[in-house]
Short mmCIF file of C-alpha atoms and ligand atoms in Angstrom, two decimals:
data_model
loop_
_atom_site.label_atom_id
_atom_site.label_comp_id
_atom_site.label_asym_id
_atom_site.label_seq_id
_atom_site.Cartn_x
_atom_site.Cartn_y
_atom_site.Cartn_z
CA MET A 5 0.11 0.24 -0.05
CA ALA A 6 2.91 2.35 0.83
CA SER A 7 3.34 4.58 -2.09
CA MET A 8 4.66 7.92 -1.25
CA ARG A 9 8.69 8.27 -1.65
CA TYR A 10 10.86 10.44 -0.34
CA VAL A 11 13.97 11.55 -2.43
CA SER A 12 16.79 13.75 -1.20
CA THR A 13 17.41 17.25 -2.57
CA ARG A 14 21.19 16.20 -3.66
CA GLY A 15 19.95 12.99 -5.45
CA LEU A 16 22.67 10.45 -4.12
CA ALA A 17 20.41 8.96 -1.10
CA PRO A 18 18.34 5.96 -1.67
CA VAL A 19 14.68 6.59 -2.15
CA VAL A 20 12.47 6.31 1.32
CA SER A 21 9.35 5.85 2.95
CA PHE A 22 7.76 8.50 5.29
CA SER A 23 9.04 6.75 8.32
CA GLU A 24 12.37 6.47 7.23
CA ALA A 25 12.71 10.11 6.26
CA VAL A 26 11.27 10.88 9.40
CA THR A 27 13.75 8.61 11.57
CA LEU A 28 16.89 9.91 9.28
CA GLY A 29 15.81 13.48 9.38
CA LEU A 30 18.75 14.37 7.35
CA ALA A 31 19.45 12.56 4.34
CA PRO A 32 22.82 10.32 4.10
CA ASP A 33 24.33 12.38 1.02
CA GLY A 34 23.77 15.50 3.19
CA GLY A 35 20.41 16.88 1.69
CA LEU A 36 17.01 17.10 2.89
CA PHE A 37 14.26 14.73 2.18
CA VAL A 38 11.15 16.05 -0.30
CA PRO A 39 8.15 14.09 -1.55
CA ALA A 40 9.08 12.37 -4.99
CA GLU A 41 5.88 13.81 -6.56
CA LEU A 42 2.97 15.99 -4.80
CA PRO A 43 -0.58 15.44 -4.48
CA ASP A 44 -3.42 17.21 -6.16
CA LEU A 45 -5.50 18.41 -3.39
CA ARG A 46 -8.02 19.90 -5.24
CA PRO A 47 -10.81 16.96 -5.12
CA HIS A 48 -10.44 16.90 -1.54
CA LEU A 49 -10.87 20.64 -0.58
CA ALA A 50 -14.73 20.52 -0.65
CA ALA A 51 -14.97 17.69 2.18
CA TRP A 52 -12.17 19.01 4.07
CA GLY A 53 -13.74 22.48 4.46
CA LYS A 54 -16.31 20.61 6.85
CA LEU A 55 -13.57 18.98 9.45
CA GLY A 56 -12.16 20.15 12.50
CA TYR A 57 -8.56 21.00 12.68
CA ASP A 58 -7.48 17.15 14.02
CA ASP A 59 -9.46 15.74 11.43
CA LEU A 60 -8.01 17.62 8.89
CA ALA A 61 -4.38 17.28 9.88
CA PHE A 62 -5.21 13.25 10.06
CA GLU A 63 -6.72 13.39 6.12
CA PHE A 64 -3.97 15.43 5.06
CA LEU A 65 -0.96 13.80 6.77
CA ARG A 66 -2.02 10.12 5.96
CA LEU A 67 -1.91 11.27 2.09
CA PHE A 68 2.09 11.54 3.17
CA ALA A 69 2.47 8.95 6.12
CA ASP A 70 1.09 6.16 4.29
CA ASP A 71 3.61 3.53 5.74
CA VAL A 72 1.97 4.25 9.18
CA PRO A 73 -1.02 2.38 9.66
CA THR A 74 -4.30 4.59 9.57
CA GLU A 75 -5.73 4.08 13.25
CA GLU A 76 -2.26 4.61 14.85
CA LEU A 77 -1.86 7.89 12.77
CA ARG A 78 -5.15 9.05 13.82
CA GLY A 79 -4.41 8.59 17.45
CA MET A 80 -1.00 10.23 17.20
CA VAL A 81 -2.44 13.43 15.71
CA ARG A 82 -5.44 13.25 17.73
CA ALA A 83 -2.96 13.20 21.12
CA ALA A 84 -0.51 15.90 19.59
CA TYR A 85 -3.51 18.57 19.04
CA THR A 86 -5.32 17.71 22.47
CA THR A 87 -2.32 19.34 23.87
CA PHE A 88 -3.26 22.68 22.59
CA ASP A 89 -5.30 25.30 24.79
CA HIS A 90 -7.88 26.48 21.77
CA ALA A 91 -10.07 24.47 20.27
CA ASP A 92 -9.61 25.75 16.65
CA ARG A 93 -5.45 24.70 17.24
CA ALA A 94 -5.07 27.79 14.90
CA PRO A 95 -7.91 29.95 15.41
CA LEU A 96 -8.11 32.90 12.74
CA VAL A 97 -8.53 36.06 14.31
CA ARG A 98 -10.19 38.62 12.08
CA LEU A 99 -8.82 42.49 12.63
CA SER A 100 -10.68 44.04 9.70
CA ASP A 101 -12.03 43.22 6.66
CA ASP A 102 -9.25 42.30 4.80
CA LEU A 103 -6.69 41.58 7.70
CA ALA A 104 -6.52 38.29 9.92
CA VAL A 105 -4.25 36.95 12.46
CA LEU A 106 -3.64 32.90 12.52
CA GLU A 107 -2.57 32.48 15.92
CA LEU A 108 0.17 29.70 16.06
CA PHE A 109 0.97 30.15 19.59
CA HIS A 110 -1.88 28.21 21.48
CA GLY A 111 0.38 24.78 22.39
CA PRO A 112 2.33 24.18 25.13
CA THR A 113 5.46 25.98 24.85
CA LEU A 114 3.29 29.03 22.94
CA ALA A 115 5.18 29.20 19.77
CA PHE A 116 4.38 27.63 16.30
CA LYS A 117 6.76 25.17 16.79
CA ASP A 118 4.36 22.98 18.72
CA PHE A 119 2.51 22.18 15.94
CA ALA A 120 5.35 20.09 14.70
CA LEU A 121 7.28 19.06 17.89
CA GLN A 122 4.03 17.50 19.54
CA LEU A 123 3.75 15.31 16.59
CA LEU A 124 7.02 14.62 15.83
CA GLY A 125 7.54 13.37 19.57
CA ARG A 126 5.15 10.59 18.94
CA LEU A 127 6.46 9.62 15.89
CA TYR A 128 9.90 8.92 17.61
CA GLU A 129 7.77 7.18 20.47
CA ARG A 130 6.47 4.97 17.64
CA GLN A 131 9.73 4.28 16.15
CA VAL A 132 11.38 3.53 19.61
CA ARG A 133 8.79 0.64 20.57
CA LEU A 134 8.92 -0.91 16.85
CA THR A 135 12.66 -1.11 16.87
CA GLY A 136 13.34 -1.69 20.74
CA ARG A 137 16.38 0.81 20.46
CA PRO A 138 16.10 3.96 22.50
CA ILE A 139 16.91 7.53 20.94
CA THR A 140 18.86 10.23 22.17
CA VAL A 141 18.15 13.60 21.27
CA LEU A 142 20.40 16.23 20.90
CA GLY A 143 19.76 19.76 19.77
CA ALA A 144 21.26 23.48 20.20
CA THR A 145 18.45 26.30 20.52
CA SER A 146 18.69 30.05 21.18
CA GLY A 147 15.15 29.49 22.53
CA ASP A 148 11.57 28.36 21.04
CA THR A 149 12.92 25.22 19.34
CA GLY A 150 14.62 23.41 22.26
CA SER A 151 11.37 23.98 24.56
CA ALA A 152 9.38 22.95 21.31
CA ALA A 153 11.04 19.71 21.50
CA ILE A 154 11.38 19.26 25.16
CA HIS A 155 7.67 19.40 25.55
CA GLY A 156 7.04 17.02 22.53
CA LEU A 157 9.05 14.62 24.09
CA LEU A 158 9.18 14.59 27.82
CA GLY A 159 8.04 11.63 29.66
CA ARG A 160 8.35 9.21 26.46
CA PRO A 161 9.83 5.64 26.85
CA GLY A 162 12.86 5.34 25.28
CA VAL A 163 13.53 8.94 24.51
CA ARG A 164 16.30 11.54 26.23
CA ILE A 165 16.49 14.96 25.22
CA PHE A 166 19.53 16.94 26.07
CA ILE A 167 19.51 20.73 24.85
CA LEU A 168 22.33 23.01 24.46
CA TYR A 169 21.99 26.75 25.07
CA PRO A 170 24.02 29.69 25.89
CA ASN A 171 23.83 30.49 29.59
CA GLY A 172 22.28 33.95 29.97
CA ARG A 173 21.29 34.79 26.52
CA VAL A 174 17.78 32.74 26.15
CA ALA A 175 15.00 34.67 27.36
CA PRO A 176 14.53 33.90 30.56
CA LEU A 177 10.98 32.49 30.52
CA GLN A 178 12.15 30.40 27.53
CA GLU A 179 14.76 28.72 29.97
CA ARG A 180 12.18 28.29 32.31
CA GLN A 181 10.25 26.05 29.80
CA MET A 182 13.26 24.36 29.13
CA ALA A 183 14.28 23.82 32.90
CA CYS A 184 11.32 23.59 34.97
CA THR A 185 9.61 20.45 33.24
CA GLY A 186 10.50 17.82 36.18
CA ALA A 187 10.67 15.12 33.63
CA ASP A 188 13.28 13.02 34.34
CA ASN A 189 14.24 12.12 30.27
CA VAL A 190 15.06 15.88 30.12
CA PHE A 191 18.54 17.48 30.01
CA PRO A 192 18.89 21.14 29.61
CA ILE A 193 22.77 22.24 29.30
CA ALA A 194 24.02 26.04 29.70
CA ILE A 195 27.11 26.34 28.44
CA PRO A 196 28.93 29.57 28.52
CA GLY A 197 29.34 31.32 24.89
CA SER A 198 27.04 32.09 22.18
CA PHE A 199 24.28 29.82 20.44
CA ASP A 200 27.08 29.41 17.63
CA ASP A 201 29.35 27.95 20.33
CA ALA A 202 26.49 25.28 21.28
CA GLN A 203 25.57 24.47 17.63
CA LYS A 204 29.12 23.65 17.31
CA ILE A 205 29.67 21.18 19.92
CA VAL A 206 26.38 19.54 18.74
CA LYS A 207 27.64 19.24 15.19
CA ASP A 208 31.17 17.84 16.43
CA LEU A 209 29.08 15.17 18.41
CA PHE A 210 27.34 13.96 15.58
CA GLY A 211 30.55 13.61 13.78
CA ASP A 212 31.82 11.16 16.33
CA ARG A 213 30.15 7.95 14.74
CA GLY A 214 30.93 5.83 17.35
CA PHE A 215 29.14 7.93 19.76
CA VAL A 216 26.36 8.28 17.25
CA ALA A 217 25.96 4.62 17.11
CA ASP A 218 26.22 3.50 20.62
CA VAL A 219 23.80 6.13 22.12
CA GLY A 220 21.23 6.09 19.36
CA LEU A 221 21.65 10.11 18.40
CA SER A 222 19.28 11.77 16.85
CA ALA A 223 18.69 15.24 15.72
CA ILE A 224 15.68 17.25 16.29
CA ASN A 225 15.95 20.61 13.88
CA SER A 226 13.83 22.16 11.62
CA ILE A 227 15.09 19.97 8.94
CA ASN A 228 12.74 17.03 9.78
CA LEU A 229 10.20 16.33 7.11
CA ALA A 230 7.46 15.77 9.49
CA ARG A 231 8.01 19.34 10.75
CA VAL A 232 7.32 20.73 7.06
CA LEU A 233 4.15 18.63 6.50
CA ALA A 234 2.50 19.16 9.95
CA GLN A 235 3.04 23.31 9.16
CA CYS A 236 1.03 22.71 6.18
CA VAL A 237 -2.15 21.91 7.98
CA TYR A 238 -2.73 25.34 9.63
CA TYR A 239 -2.05 26.89 6.19
CA LEU A 240 -4.99 24.76 4.52
CA TRP A 241 -6.93 25.19 7.64
CA ALA A 242 -7.00 29.24 7.05
CA ARG A 243 -7.47 28.72 3.23
CA LEU A 244 -10.47 26.72 4.23
CA ARG A 245 -11.96 29.44 6.81
CA LEU A 246 -11.29 31.94 4.08
CA ASP A 247 -13.11 30.23 1.33
CA GLU A 248 -15.79 29.71 3.96
CA ALA A 249 -16.16 33.50 4.32
CA GLY A 250 -15.84 34.05 0.31
CA GLN A 251 -12.31 35.61 0.32
CA GLY A 252 -10.68 35.17 -2.73
CA GLU A 253 -6.67 35.49 -3.19
CA THR A 254 -5.06 35.95 0.57
CA GLU A 255 -1.48 36.59 0.93
CA PHE A 256 0.12 34.89 3.99
CA VAL A 257 2.70 37.27 5.77
CA VAL A 258 4.96 34.66 7.53
CA PRO A 259 7.56 35.76 10.03
CA THR A 260 10.74 33.91 8.89
CA GLY A 261 14.13 32.57 9.98
CA ASN A 262 15.23 29.12 8.99
CA PHE A 263 12.49 29.44 6.17
CA GLY A 264 10.63 25.99 7.74
CA ASN A 265 7.40 27.67 8.20
CA VAL A 266 6.66 29.75 4.91
CA LEU A 267 8.23 26.83 2.94
CA ALA A 268 5.42 24.67 4.53
CA GLY A 269 2.65 27.08 3.16
CA TRP A 270 4.34 27.52 -0.11
CA MET A 271 4.05 23.73 -1.16
CA LEU A 272 0.49 23.56 -0.66
CA SER A 273 0.39 26.12 -3.73
CA ARG A 274 2.11 23.11 -5.40
CA MET A 275 -0.60 20.81 -4.18
CA GLN A 276 -3.02 22.83 -6.49
CA VAL A 277 -4.65 25.00 -3.29
CA PRO A 278 -5.85 27.60 -4.99
CA GLY A 279 -5.68 31.30 -3.74
CA LEU A 280 -2.36 31.40 -2.25
CA ARG A 281 0.19 34.26 -2.00
CA PHE A 282 3.19 34.46 0.44
CA CYS A 283 5.47 37.13 2.00
CA VAL A 284 8.44 36.49 3.57
CA ALA A 285 9.10 38.99 6.57
CA THR A 286 12.57 38.78 8.17
CA ASN A 287 13.96 41.17 11.13
CA ARG A 288 17.31 42.68 10.51
CA ASN A 289 18.97 39.41 9.82
CA ASP A 290 17.40 39.78 6.41
CA ILE A 291 18.98 37.26 3.87
CA LEU A 292 15.87 36.03 2.96
CA HIS A 293 14.54 39.25 1.87
CA ARG A 294 17.58 39.61 0.08
CA PHE A 295 17.12 37.16 -2.15
CA PHE A 296 13.48 37.50 -2.70
CA SER A 297 13.74 40.97 -3.63
CA THR A 298 17.41 40.97 -5.89
CA GLY A 299 17.52 37.22 -6.06
CA ASP A 300 21.35 36.78 -4.31
CA TYR A 301 21.57 34.71 -1.57
CA SER A 302 24.54 35.41 0.34
CA ALA A 303 24.85 35.26 4.29
CA GLY A 304 25.95 38.42 6.43
CA SER A 305 26.94 37.89 10.27
CA VAL A 306 24.14 37.34 12.76
CA GLU A 307 23.42 40.51 14.73
CA PRO A 308 20.97 39.86 17.82
CA SER A 309 17.43 41.40 17.29
CA LEU A 310 14.13 41.71 19.29
CA ALA A 311 12.86 38.65 17.48
CA PRO A 312 15.76 36.25 18.59
CA SER A 313 14.18 32.88 17.10
CA MET A 314 14.66 34.58 13.45
CA ASP A 315 18.51 35.67 14.37
CA ILE A 316 19.45 33.06 11.42
CA GLN A 317 21.72 33.87 8.39
CA ALA A 318 21.91 30.30 6.73
CA ALA A 319 18.14 29.09 6.29
CA SER A 320 18.63 25.59 6.88
CA ASN A 321 14.95 24.70 4.94
CA PHE A 322 16.13 26.82 1.85
CA GLU A 323 17.76 23.76 0.29
CA ARG A 324 14.15 22.60 -0.40
CA TYR A 325 12.93 25.53 -2.03
CA VAL A 326 16.36 25.76 -4.26
CA TRP A 327 15.25 22.31 -5.21
CA PHE A 328 11.91 23.14 -6.40
CA LEU A 329 13.49 26.28 -8.31
CA GLU A 330 15.94 24.43 -9.86
CA ASN A 331 13.26 21.90 -11.17
CA GLY A 332 14.30 18.58 -8.90
CA ASP A 333 17.73 19.05 -10.84
CA SER A 334 19.94 17.55 -7.87
CA ALA A 335 23.15 18.23 -9.20
CA ARG A 336 22.45 21.63 -9.47
CA VAL A 337 21.16 21.63 -6.21
CA ARG A 338 24.44 19.98 -5.10
CA ALA A 339 26.54 22.51 -6.92
CA VAL A 340 24.37 25.44 -5.31
CA MET A 341 24.74 24.15 -1.86
CA ALA A 342 28.52 23.85 -2.47
CA ASP A 343 28.71 27.40 -3.29
CA VAL A 344 26.68 28.86 -0.44
CA ALA A 345 28.91 26.27 1.97
CA ALA A 346 32.08 27.81 0.51
CA GLY A 347 30.50 31.72 1.00
CA ARG A 348 30.06 32.23 -2.96
CA GLY A 349 26.45 32.36 -2.53
CA TYR A 350 23.69 31.62 -4.88
CA VAL A 351 21.88 34.10 -7.38
CA SER A 352 18.48 33.08 -8.75
CA HIS A 353 17.10 35.14 -11.65
CA SER A 354 13.57 34.10 -10.97
CA PRO A 355 13.65 33.80 -7.27
CA ALA A 356 10.10 34.37 -6.53
CA LEU A 357 8.33 31.05 -7.75
CA GLY A 358 4.54 31.47 -7.59
CA SER A 359 3.80 34.26 -5.60
CA VAL A 360 6.44 35.30 -3.11
CA ARG A 361 7.75 38.78 -1.67
CA SER A 362 9.35 39.67 1.38
CA ALA A 363 10.09 42.67 3.67
CA ARG A 364 12.39 43.05 6.75
CA LEU A 365 11.78 45.27 10.05
CA ASP A 366 14.64 46.31 12.17
CA ASP A 367 14.37 46.61 15.93
CA GLU A 368 13.07 50.23 16.20
CA GLY A 369 10.22 49.01 13.61
CA ILE A 370 9.60 46.04 15.83
CA ARG A 371 8.55 48.26 18.79
CA ALA A 372 6.67 50.92 16.48
CA VAL A 373 4.92 48.46 14.53
CA ILE A 374 3.57 46.44 18.20
CA ALA A 375 2.74 49.87 19.40
CA ARG A 376 0.73 50.81 15.97
CA VAL A 377 -0.95 47.69 15.56
CA TYR A 378 -2.14 47.77 19.64
CA ALA A 379 -3.64 51.32 18.83
CA ASP A 380 -5.02 50.29 15.52
CA TYR A 381 -6.66 46.87 16.60
CA GLY A 382 -6.30 46.67 20.10
CA TYR A 383 -4.13 43.84 19.16
CA VAL A 384 -1.09 42.68 21.19
CA ALA A 385 1.68 40.81 18.53
CA ASP A 386 5.05 39.45 19.86
CA PRO A 387 8.17 40.74 18.47
CA HIS A 388 8.53 38.16 15.58
CA THR A 389 4.49 38.71 14.47
CA ALA A 390 5.17 42.21 14.54
CA CYS A 391 7.45 41.40 11.77
CA GLY A 392 4.45 40.10 9.31
CA PHE A 393 2.30 43.24 10.62
CA ALA A 394 4.80 45.68 9.13
CA VAL A 395 4.05 44.68 5.18
CA GLU A 396 1.77 46.95 3.22
CA PRO A 397 -0.82 45.07 1.69
CA LEU A 398 -1.44 44.37 -2.16
CA SER A 399 -4.65 45.86 -3.62
CA GLY A 400 -7.03 43.38 -3.98
CA VAL A 401 -5.27 40.85 -1.71
CA SER A 402 -6.59 40.26 1.74
CA GLN A 403 -3.67 39.34 4.20
CA VAL A 404 -3.66 36.87 7.10
CA VAL A 405 -0.27 37.76 9.33
CA LEU A 406 0.99 34.49 10.79
CA ALA A 407 1.21 35.36 14.76
CA THR A 408 4.59 32.77 15.55
CA ALA A 409 4.68 33.07 19.59
CA SER A 410 2.44 34.50 22.45
CA PRO A 411 3.40 37.89 23.25
CA ALA A 412 3.37 36.24 26.94
CA LYS A 413 7.12 35.10 26.02
CA PHE A 414 8.63 38.33 25.45
CA PRO A 415 7.06 40.60 27.85
CA ASP A 416 10.01 43.18 28.49
CA THR A 417 9.55 44.26 24.84
CA VAL A 418 5.87 44.16 24.73
CA ARG A 419 5.93 46.23 27.74
CA ALA A 420 8.45 48.95 26.14
CA ALA A 421 6.00 49.14 23.25
CA ILE A 422 3.00 49.33 24.76
CA GLY A 423 3.19 49.49 28.53
CA LEU A 424 1.30 46.47 29.07
CA ASP A 425 2.40 43.31 30.62
CA PRO A 426 1.44 40.07 28.70
CA ARG A 427 0.81 37.30 31.00
CA HIS A 428 -0.26 33.62 30.30
CA PRO A 429 -1.04 31.23 33.28
CA SER A 430 1.57 28.45 31.96
CA LEU A 431 4.13 30.70 32.25
CA ASP A 432 2.90 31.90 35.40
CA ALA A 433 2.53 28.56 36.66
CA LEU A 434 6.43 28.23 35.59
CA ALA A 435 7.74 30.89 38.27
CA ASP A 436 6.60 27.90 41.45
CA HIS A 437 8.73 25.19 39.55
CA PRO A 438 12.73 24.41 40.57
CA ILE A 439 15.11 25.15 37.78
CA VAL A 440 16.65 21.72 36.71
CA ARG A 441 19.80 22.68 34.73
CA HIS A 442 23.32 21.27 33.94
CA GLU A 443 26.19 23.86 33.73
CA LEU A 444 28.67 22.47 31.54
CA ALA A 445 32.06 23.61 29.94
CA ALA A 446 31.70 24.45 25.95
CA ASP A 447 33.72 21.25 25.02
CA ALA A 448 32.31 18.57 22.95
CA SER A 449 34.03 15.99 25.40
CA VAL A 450 32.61 16.77 28.56
CA VAL A 451 29.21 17.07 27.13
CA ARG A 452 30.01 13.60 25.31
CA ASP A 453 30.75 11.93 28.48
CA PHE A 454 27.67 13.72 30.50
CA VAL A 455 25.27 12.11 27.65
CA ARG A 456 26.82 9.02 27.93
CA ARG A 457 26.26 8.98 31.81
CA HIS A 458 22.76 9.94 31.58
CA ALA A 459 21.65 8.43 27.86
C1 PLP B 501 11.23 29.23 14.97
C2 PLP B 501 10.77 31.01 14.90
C3 PLP B 501 10.46 31.41 13.80
C4 PLP B 501 11.05 31.39 12.52
O1 PLP B 501 10.36 29.73 11.69
P1 PLP B 501 11.17 29.13 10.74
O2 PLP B 501 10.53 28.13 10.16
O3 PLP B 501 12.69 29.12 11.21
O4 PLP B 501 11.19 30.37 9.34
C5 PLP B 501 9.82 32.70 13.71
N1 PLP B 501 8.95 33.04 14.82
C6 PLP B 501 8.91 32.20 15.99
C7 PLP B 501 8.68 32.58 17.29
C8 PLP B 501 9.82 31.22 16.12
O5 PLP B 501 9.92 30.55 17.09
#
């Protein structure tokens, strides 16, 4: 019955099934997995318009996860999204006739990454059950990925998770989300230095093949295929709500760093879902804005900003988009990625396949936009979401801004902009929990010994 096949963007890895692609994460040739063919969703849309979020997610994902038994998949999807605190999961909040917000922060860690990681945690658990082999997840974070990954995996039998982060450089509430879980399979590790130092240790440890094999090491980064597919669902959900309301062409404005979120939406337009446009909204780290406005993809240095989860100059999902831009020519993708890795960059003469445009917003703009959106609509936006609200609409096209995090996660910036203190009960509750974290030296061998002792 399994018929959906996944190929590597670099074309030198074997074709795999959904479950294999999820377990591997990165393809063995260094590429990213993409579906060999994308389904045409048009025949499903009328029926799918009547479904609730969880059922829609199941119907969509079963087209891709066709080697997972149907009822098992349904159970995992339901369990993943019942952790959310809103019945719609991704409520579409209307601010005016042609402007709405798609709130993606109703999951356990109050940021959009929960949509993917709540499901991925359950797929990992299934894998452990099938193979009988435990998994050790190791990653580095500057904030939201670490907390969402931890909450996707905490308490799951056979899975341990180690997250490195730069001591003193993640937002205090993000640290509490990682370090106050009380779960004994979760190990938050604070190291001195920057996010790059943490990331480097993780890369070094993944390069140690004996260690990888001994502890069953697995990465939980934004390149996992399951993350992209899980994120397609809320665009589809929103599009179906807009259809219901008789709204025509709509531009989804997506606060962007690694290009994972917006790529998911854009892939739906390749599945023939009509009426979709996209705008890539960056902060001052604007490599993707430069690419979409000039065709030139060349990295600058990363500057800290008020929207820290978008402080990225090497968008890890970009390679999937290049594969589409280059019509699936994997030799060409290999050449492009080699150029990018060598610092030579990439130039495309038609970067906006379909309808993608872009914008950027610096820190001053972020504060000003939070204030303006509050004044105009009484709506409180977090600093990442603010980048999306800065985009001038196209005439005759309605806009949906994706709210990627709850303002309660970034109270200092929001308070400075509008004088209000955004709160969320789940964050308030963390204040009473003890912080359990491990301070280690920024040294791969120290971290390796620690993981071996606890895995
Ligand atoms: C991760 C994150 C982003 C960026 O998402 P990408 O998929 O990397 O583009 C934006 N906003 C928030 C709050 C995030 O946590």
